Amino acid sequence: MTDHPTPPAPSSPDLWSSIDALWTWLDGNRPLGGKEGLLLRMLKLSEEVGEVAEAVIGATGQNPRKGVTHTWDDVQGELCDVVITALVALRTLTPDTRETFTRHLQRVTERSLGPSTDVISG
């Protein structure tokens, strides 16, 4: 963990275009379709969350047999994998991923910070 600000990221691809591209690639290369494929796409999220837990345990050295095996940068990467996997799973359920996510984020923000909060911009 760090207390100093992170420098701005270099020019990166658009989040939503990247999610669509990843979804298209995964959808074209899935071994199972139908309900099984849908369920496996959702289960992938649990696998990624488990990798966050593994990285946290490794970064803190909580397994005395293994010691410190990960860094907090590893944890950050695994958290990013969770977010990407969740957005691809959402894209699997709706082509309106951006709108669905933005509406839900607005509801959560208003519920948590109050209705006068306008922190989300399109």
mmCIF file of C-alpha atoms in Angstrom:
data_model
loop_
_atom_site.group_PDB
_atom_site.id
_atom_site.type_symbol
_atom_site.label_atom_id
_atom_site.label_comp_id
_atom_site.label_asym_id
_atom_site.label_seq_id
_atom_site.Cartn_x
_atom_site.Cartn_y
_atom_site.Cartn_z
ATOM 1 C CA MET A 1 0.000 0.000 0.000
ATOM 2 C CA THR A 2 1.197 3.488 -0.707
ATOM 3 C CA ASP A 3 0.482 6.937 0.718
ATOM 4 C CA HIS A 4 1.801 8.891 -2.252
ATOM 5 C CA PRO A 5 -0.308 9.663 -5.307
ATOM 6 C CA THR A 6 -0.070 7.365 -8.283
ATOM 7 C CA PRO A 7 1.240 9.027 -11.433
ATOM 8 C CA PRO A 8 -1.254 9.269 -14.274
ATOM 9 C CA ALA A 9 -1.519 6.161 -16.399
ATOM 10 C CA PRO A 10 -0.097 6.289 -19.889
ATOM 11 C CA SER A 11 -2.570 6.580 -22.726
ATOM 12 C CA SER A 12 -4.789 3.519 -22.442
ATOM 13 C CA PRO A 13 -7.600 1.974 -24.429
ATOM 14 C CA ASP A 14 -11.167 2.947 -23.672
ATOM 15 C CA LEU A 15 -12.535 0.823 -20.808
ATOM 16 C CA TRP A 16 -15.820 -0.042 -22.487
ATOM 17 C CA SER A 17 -14.272 -0.793 -25.894
ATOM 18 C CA SER A 18 -11.778 -3.072 -24.172
ATOM 19 C CA ILE A 19 -14.533 -4.880 -22.245
ATOM 20 C CA ASP A 20 -16.478 -5.390 -25.488
ATOM 21 C CA ALA A 21 -13.349 -6.682 -27.244
ATOM 22 C CA LEU A 22 -12.553 -9.091 -24.394
ATOM 23 C CA TRP A 23 -16.157 -10.306 -24.321
ATOM 24 C CA THR A 24 -16.130 -10.861 -28.102
ATOM 25 C CA TRP A 25 -12.862 -12.789 -27.887
ATOM 26 C CA LEU A 26 -14.063 -14.927 -24.951
ATOM 27 C CA ASP A 27 -17.449 -15.545 -26.535
ATOM 28 C CA GLY A 28 -15.796 -16.702 -29.754
ATOM 29 C CA ASN A 29 -13.468 -19.085 -27.919
ATOM 30 C CA ARG A 30 -15.685 -20.620 -25.269
ATOM 31 C CA PRO A 31 -15.773 -24.395 -25.108
ATOM 32 C CA LEU A 32 -19.307 -24.439 -23.632
ATOM 33 C CA GLY A 33 -22.265 -22.306 -24.573
ATOM 34 C CA GLY A 34 -25.766 -21.953 -23.246
ATOM 35 C CA LYS A 35 -26.478 -21.962 -19.537
ATOM 36 C CA GLU A 36 -23.288 -23.854 -18.727
ATOM 37 C CA GLY A 37 -21.160 -21.246 -20.466
ATOM 38 C CA LEU A 38 -23.038 -18.454 -18.697
ATOM 39 C CA LEU A 39 -22.587 -20.083 -15.290
ATOM 40 C CA LEU A 40 -18.892 -20.710 -15.908
ATOM 41 C CA ARG A 41 -18.425 -17.053 -16.914
ATOM 42 C CA MET A 42 -19.955 -16.024 -13.564
ATOM 43 C CA LEU A 43 -17.866 -18.577 -11.641
ATOM 44 C CA LYS A 44 -14.694 -17.106 -13.144
ATOM 45 C CA LEU A 45 -15.301 -14.133 -10.861
ATOM 46 C CA SER A 46 -14.969 -16.379 -7.780
ATOM 47 C CA GLU A 47 -11.683 -17.705 -9.109
ATOM 48 C CA GLU A 48 -10.336 -14.168 -9.510
ATOM 49 C CA VAL A 49 -11.472 -13.159 -6.003
ATOM 50 C CA GLY A 50 -9.630 -16.219 -4.682
ATOM 51 C CA GLU A 51 -6.486 -14.974 -6.409
ATOM 52 C CA VAL A 52 -6.863 -11.644 -4.565
ATOM 53 C CA ALA A 53 -7.027 -13.555 -1.285
ATOM 54 C CA GLU A 54 -3.972 -15.605 -2.233
ATOM 55 C CA ALA A 55 -2.035 -12.439 -3.096
ATOM 56 C CA VAL A 56 -3.006 -10.716 0.177
ATOM 57 C CA ILE A 57 -1.956 -13.777 2.175
ATOM 58 C CA GLY A 58 1.286 -13.866 0.178
ATOM 59 C CA ALA A 59 1.948 -10.144 0.600
ATOM 60 C CA THR A 60 1.489 -10.337 4.359
ATOM 61 C CA GLY A 61 3.390 -13.618 4.788
ATOM 62 C CA GLN A 62 0.459 -15.190 6.608
ATOM 63 C CA ASN A 63 1.355 -18.692 5.477
ATOM 64 C CA PRO A 64 4.392 -19.584 7.609
ATOM 65 C CA ARG A 65 5.282 -22.462 5.293
ATOM 66 C CA LYS A 66 5.547 -20.132 2.268
ATOM 67 C CA GLY A 67 6.418 -16.759 3.791
ATOM 68 C CA VAL A 68 6.110 -13.617 1.680
ATOM 69 C CA THR A 69 5.328 -14.702 -1.880
ATOM 70 C CA HIS A 70 3.515 -11.662 -3.333
ATOM 71 C CA THR A 71 3.727 -7.888 -3.315
ATOM 72 C CA TRP A 72 1.024 -5.258 -2.899
ATOM 73 C CA ASP A 73 1.475 -4.593 -6.611
ATOM 74 C CA ASP A 74 0.401 -8.207 -7.154
ATOM 75 C CA VAL A 75 -2.702 -7.527 -5.047
ATOM 76 C CA GLN A 76 -3.489 -4.463 -7.156
ATOM 77 C CA GLY A 77 -3.182 -6.515 -10.337
ATOM 78 C CA GLU A 78 -5.455 -9.215 -8.975
ATOM 79 C CA LEU A 79 -8.035 -6.599 -7.974
ATOM 80 C CA CYS A 80 -7.917 -5.252 -11.525
ATOM 81 C CA ASP A 81 -8.524 -8.791 -12.787
ATOM 82 C CA VAL A 82 -11.623 -8.975 -10.557
ATOM 83 C CA VAL A 83 -12.984 -5.711 -11.987
ATOM 84 C CA ILE A 84 -12.297 -6.762 -15.583
ATOM 85 C CA THR A 85 -13.844 -10.193 -15.034
ATOM 86 C CA ALA A 86 -16.922 -8.652 -13.410
ATOM 87 C CA LEU A 87 -17.397 -6.207 -16.281
ATOM 88 C CA VAL A 88 -17.015 -8.977 -18.852
ATOM 89 C CA ALA A 89 -19.572 -11.037 -16.899
ATOM 90 C CA LEU A 90 -21.920 -8.041 -16.911
ATOM 91 C CA ARG A 91 -21.342 -7.671 -20.672
ATOM 92 C CA THR A 92 -22.324 -11.331 -21.002
ATOM 93 C CA LEU A 93 -25.701 -10.481 -19.480
ATOM 94 C CA THR A 94 -26.347 -7.203 -21.331
ATOM 95 C CA PRO A 95 -24.934 -5.339 -24.318
ATOM 96 C CA ASP A 96 -25.783 -2.116 -22.407
ATOM 97 C CA THR A 97 -22.913 -2.706 -19.989
ATOM 98 C CA ARG A 98 -21.820 0.924 -19.705
ATOM 99 C CA GLU A 99 -25.341 2.256 -19.073
ATOM 100 C CA THR A 100 -26.206 -0.549 -16.650
ATOM 101 C CA PHE A 101 -23.011 -0.033 -14.669
ATOM 102 C CA THR A 102 -23.300 3.767 -14.653
ATOM 103 C CA ARG A 103 -26.909 3.662 -13.421
ATOM 104 C CA HIS A 104 -26.027 1.215 -10.682
ATOM 105 C CA LEU A 105 -22.942 3.181 -9.631
ATOM 106 C CA GLN A 106 -25.078 6.317 -9.408
ATOM 107 C CA ARG A 107 -27.615 4.513 -7.166
ATOM 108 C CA VAL A 108 -24.856 3.192 -4.894
ATOM 109 C CA THR A 109 -23.179 6.607 -4.760
ATOM 110 C CA GLU A 110 -26.430 8.378 -3.895
ATOM 111 C CA ARG A 111 -27.286 5.744 -1.292
ATOM 112 C CA SER A 112 -23.857 6.092 0.310
ATOM 113 C CA LEU A 113 -23.037 9.784 -0.141
ATOM 114 C CA GLY A 114 -26.466 11.345 -0.522
ATOM 115 C CA PRO A 115 -28.593 12.405 -3.491
ATOM 116 C CA SER A 116 -26.843 15.747 -3.980
ATOM 117 C CA THR A 117 -23.596 13.992 -4.933
ATOM 118 C CA ASP A 118 -22.744 14.303 -8.621
ATOM 119 C CA VAL A 119 -19.416 12.508 -8.900
ATOM 120 C CA ILE A 120 -20.226 10.385 -11.914
ATOM 121 C CA SER A 121 -19.819 11.787 -15.370
ATOM 122 C CA GLY A 122 -20.402 9.954 -18.649
#
